[in-house]
């Protein structure tokens, strides 16, 4: 058994290592972050009528004050009738909602943080007849849901143009309202991801077919957003292999396919890729220990953000569907990867939802004070 002095020395060394690795500034476009810790986007449905209120501003400001270098907001609906499926998820269009988001950005800045909104269109994940626009149709690249059923409307060329324009309008609004960049939600089986995945994209025009063609819609959204904002205004693109309800799904079966997918987006103006995985420590492809963010950085040459059960011992699906309570764990394996520059930033979701001071505690050697995440207490977490 180590002596108390050696245990104390080990703890000191761990703290010093976490600080040296995670406290490094990072520059993305014209934005410099104070550290490598990102708050991941997490939907909460606490914005009645789609308008974020003072409680939402306080919620994000607490995480900024708690040390997060960058905050990515929960998904926000773009200005397209079919974009959403709840009237409690915030929207990023309309004067009332944008005024609320301006207050959020100002509150985060006062607390010393940086913040970007995540722009979102749910596509075929929309429930028929759901608010905020009950009469809006379910739209997707081929009208096919994640489960393979043909339940909605295949998008026309006009639909494609309208959605691209709505994303660009959201990006322009983000810059005009004082945000520090923008993230495009291309993950988890929502609209952009439905174009990327062969199962839900069975189009025979220029937006379907091989990997590069399936990436065209996403690339055109990135390009339109890039044109709508300043050249140094960061654009982050979030993507995933897995989908809600299809956890083994792959949009890229190999590094070559990932290259074909991401290169058009990088060329269109994406500054970084936010690579959503359920467990950050798992290798993405055979023959390499690199995770998805590591491979995305390798093939695209762009900055990447890794995410997936950081600091927890239970992944999201077990917490959600099996009611398991997560406990805090050490982050040595994460630091190993960051030290190797496998990826550049790390996004923390549930850990920071459960403990607004997660970043500050990790950086100051107070890991023993971390509060565990409990999904059953979600409604009380502010």
CSV table of C-alpha atoms in Angstrom, one decimal, residues 78-234:
chain,number,residue,atom,x,y,z
A,78,UNK,CA,-33.9,26.6,-37.7
A,79,UNK,CA,-36.6,28.8,-39.4
A,80,UNK,CA,-38.2,26.0,-41.4
A,81,UNK,CA,-41.7,24.7,-40.7
A,82,UNK,CA,-40.7,21.0,-40.6
A,83,UNK,CA,-37.6,21.6,-38.4
A,84,UNK,CA,-39.0,20.8,-35.0
A,85,UNK,CA,-41.1,18.4,-33.1
A,86,UNK,CA,-41.7,20.2,-29.7
A,87,UNK,CA,-42.8,23.6,-28.7
A,88,UNK,CA,-40.5,23.5,-25.7
A,89,UNK,CA,-37.3,23.2,-27.6
A,90,UNK,CA,-35.8,26.6,-28.3
A,91,UNK,CA,-35.8,28.0,-31.8
A,92,UNK,CA,-33.1,30.1,-33.4
A,93,UNK,CA,-35.4,32.4,-35.5
A,94,UNK,CA,-38.1,35.0,-34.7
A,95,UNK,CA,-37.4,38.2,-32.8
A,96,UNK,CA,-38.7,36.9,-29.4
A,97,UNK,CA,-36.5,33.8,-29.5
A,98,UNK,CA,-33.4,35.7,-30.8
A,99,UNK,CA,-33.8,38.3,-28.1
A,100,UNK,CA,-33.7,35.6,-25.5
A,101,UNK,CA,-30.6,34.1,-27.1
A,102,UNK,CA,-28.9,37.5,-27.1
A,103,UNK,CA,-29.4,37.5,-23.3
A,104,UNK,CA,-27.9,34.0,-23.1
A,105,UNK,CA,-24.8,35.0,-25.0
A,106,UNK,CA,-24.3,38.1,-22.9
A,107,UNK,CA,-24.7,36.1,-19.7
A,108,UNK,CA,-22.1,33.6,-20.8
A,109,UNK,CA,-19.7,36.3,-21.8
A,110,UNK,CA,-20.1,38.0,-18.5
A,111,UNK,CA,-19.2,34.7,-16.8
A,112,UNK,CA,-16.0,34.5,-18.9
A,113,UNK,CA,-17.2,31.9,-21.4
A,114,UNK,CA,-17.7,31.5,-25.1
A,115,UNK,CA,-20.8,30.1,-26.7
A,116,UNK,CA,-22.1,28.8,-30.0
A,117,UNK,CA,-25.7,27.8,-30.9
A,118,UNK,CA,-26.3,24.4,-32.4
A,119,UNK,CA,-28.6,24.7,-35.4
A,120,UNK,CA,-31.0,21.8,-35.9
A,121,UNK,CA,-33.5,20.3,-38.3
A,122,UNK,CA,-35.0,17.0,-37.1
A,123,UNK,CA,-36.1,15.8,-40.6
A,124,UNK,CA,-37.9,12.4,-40.4
A,125,UNK,CA,-37.6,12.4,-36.6
A,126,UNK,CA,-40.5,14.8,-36.5
A,127,UNK,CA,-43.7,13.4,-35.1
A,128,UNK,CA,-46.7,13.9,-37.4
A,129,UNK,CA,-48.9,16.7,-36.2
A,130,UNK,CA,-46.4,17.8,-33.5
A,131,UNK,CA,-45.8,21.5,-32.7
A,132,UNK,CA,-44.4,24.0,-33.2
A,133,UNK,CA,-46.1,23.9,-36.7
A,134,UNK,CA,-48.6,21.0,-36.5
A,135,UNK,CA,-49.5,21.0,-40.2
A,136,UNK,CA,-45.9,20.8,-41.4
A,137,UNK,CA,-44.9,17.5,-43.1
A,138,UNK,CA,-42.3,15.1,-42.1
A,139,UNK,CA,-39.4,15.7,-44.6
A,140,UNK,CA,-36.3,13.7,-45.4
A,141,UNK,CA,-34.0,13.0,-48.3
A,142,UNK,CA,-36.3,10.1,-49.3
A,143,UNK,CA,-39.1,10.2,-46.9
A,144,UNK,CA,-37.7,7.2,-45.1
A,145,UNK,CA,-37.4,7.0,-41.3
A,146,UNK,CA,-34.5,5.5,-39.3
A,147,UNK,CA,-36.4,2.2,-39.0
A,148,UNK,CA,-36.7,2.0,-42.8
A,149,UNK,CA,-40.4,2.8,-43.1
A,150,UNK,CA,-41.6,5.2,-45.7
A,151,UNK,CA,-43.5,7.6,-43.5
A,152,UNK,CA,-42.9,11.1,-44.9
A,153,UNK,CA,-42.2,13.2,-47.9
A,154,UNK,CA,-39.1,13.1,-50.0
A,155,UNK,CA,-37.6,16.6,-50.3
A,156,UNK,CA,-37.9,18.4,-53.6
A,157,UNK,CA,-35.2,20.7,-55.0
A,158,UNK,CA,-37.1,23.6,-53.5
A,159,UNK,CA,-37.2,22.0,-50.1
A,160,UNK,CA,-33.5,21.5,-50.2
A,161,UNK,CA,-32.9,25.1,-51.1
A,162,UNK,CA,-35.3,26.3,-48.4
A,163,UNK,CA,-33.6,24.3,-45.7
A,164,UNK,CA,-30.1,25.4,-46.8
A,165,UNK,CA,-31.2,29.0,-46.7
A,166,UNK,CA,-32.7,28.5,-43.2
A,167,UNK,CA,-29.4,27.1,-41.9
A,168,UNK,CA,-27.6,30.1,-43.4
A,169,UNK,CA,-30.0,32.5,-41.8
A,170,UNK,CA,-29.5,30.9,-38.5
A,171,UNK,CA,-25.7,31.2,-38.8
A,172,UNK,CA,-26.0,34.9,-39.7
A,173,UNK,CA,-28.3,35.5,-36.8
A,174,UNK,CA,-25.8,33.8,-34.5
A,175,UNK,CA,-23.1,36.3,-35.5
A,176,UNK,CA,-25.4,39.2,-35.4
A,177,UNK,CA,-26.6,38.3,-31.9
A,178,UNK,CA,-23.1,38.1,-30.4
A,179,UNK,CA,-22.4,34.4,-30.4
A,180,UNK,CA,-18.8,33.2,-30.9
A,181,UNK,CA,-19.5,30.7,-33.7
A,182,UNK,CA,-22.1,28.2,-34.8
A,183,UNK,CA,-22.5,24.4,-34.8
A,184,UNK,CA,-24.5,22.5,-37.4
A,185,UNK,CA,-26.2,19.4,-36.1
A,186,UNK,CA,-25.4,16.6,-38.6
A,187,UNK,CA,-25.6,13.7,-36.2
A,188,UNK,CA,-27.8,11.1,-34.5
A,189,UNK,CA,-30.2,10.4,-37.4
A,190,UNK,CA,-31.6,14.0,-37.9
A,191,UNK,CA,-32.1,15.6,-41.2
A,192,UNK,CA,-28.5,16.3,-42.3
A,193,UNK,CA,-27.5,12.9,-41.1
A,194,UNK,CA,-30.4,11.3,-43.0
A,195,UNK,CA,-28.7,12.6,-46.2
A,196,UNK,CA,-25.3,11.1,-45.0
A,197,UNK,CA,-26.7,7.6,-44.3
A,198,UNK,CA,-27.4,5.2,-47.2
A,199,UNK,CA,-30.4,3.7,-45.5
A,200,UNK,CA,-32.3,6.9,-45.2
A,201,UNK,CA,-30.9,8.5,-48.4
A,202,UNK,CA,-32.0,6.6,-51.5
A,203,UNK,CA,-32.1,9.5,-53.9
A,204,UNK,CA,-31.0,9.1,-57.5
A,205,UNK,CA,-30.2,12.8,-58.1
A,206,UNK,CA,-26.9,14.6,-57.1
A,207,UNK,CA,-27.7,14.3,-53.4
A,208,UNK,CA,-27.7,10.5,-53.2
A,209,UNK,CA,-25.6,7.6,-54.3
A,210,UNK,CA,-22.0,7.3,-53.2
A,211,UNK,CA,-20.5,8.8,-50.1
A,212,UNK,CA,-19.4,12.1,-51.6
A,213,UNK,CA,-22.9,12.6,-53.2
A,214,UNK,CA,-24.6,11.9,-49.9
A,215,UNK,CA,-22.4,14.6,-48.4
A,216,UNK,CA,-23.4,17.2,-50.9
A,217,UNK,CA,-26.4,18.5,-48.9
A,218,UNK,CA,-24.2,18.9,-45.8
A,219,UNK,CA,-21.5,20.6,-47.8
A,220,UNK,CA,-23.9,23.1,-49.4
A,221,UNK,CA,-25.2,24.0,-45.9
A,222,UNK,CA,-21.7,24.6,-44.7
A,223,UNK,CA,-20.9,26.7,-47.8
A,224,UNK,CA,-24.1,28.7,-47.4
A,225,UNK,CA,-23.3,29.4,-43.7
A,226,UNK,CA,-19.7,30.3,-44.5
A,227,UNK,CA,-21.0,32.9,-47.0
A,228,UNK,CA,-23.4,34.3,-44.5
A,229,UNK,CA,-20.9,35.0,-41.8
A,230,UNK,CA,-17.4,36.5,-41.4
A,231,UNK,CA,-14.5,34.5,-42.7
A,232,UNK,CA,-13.1,34.0,-39.2
A,233,UNK,CA,-16.4,33.1,-37.6
A,234,UNK,CA,-16.1,29.5,-36.6
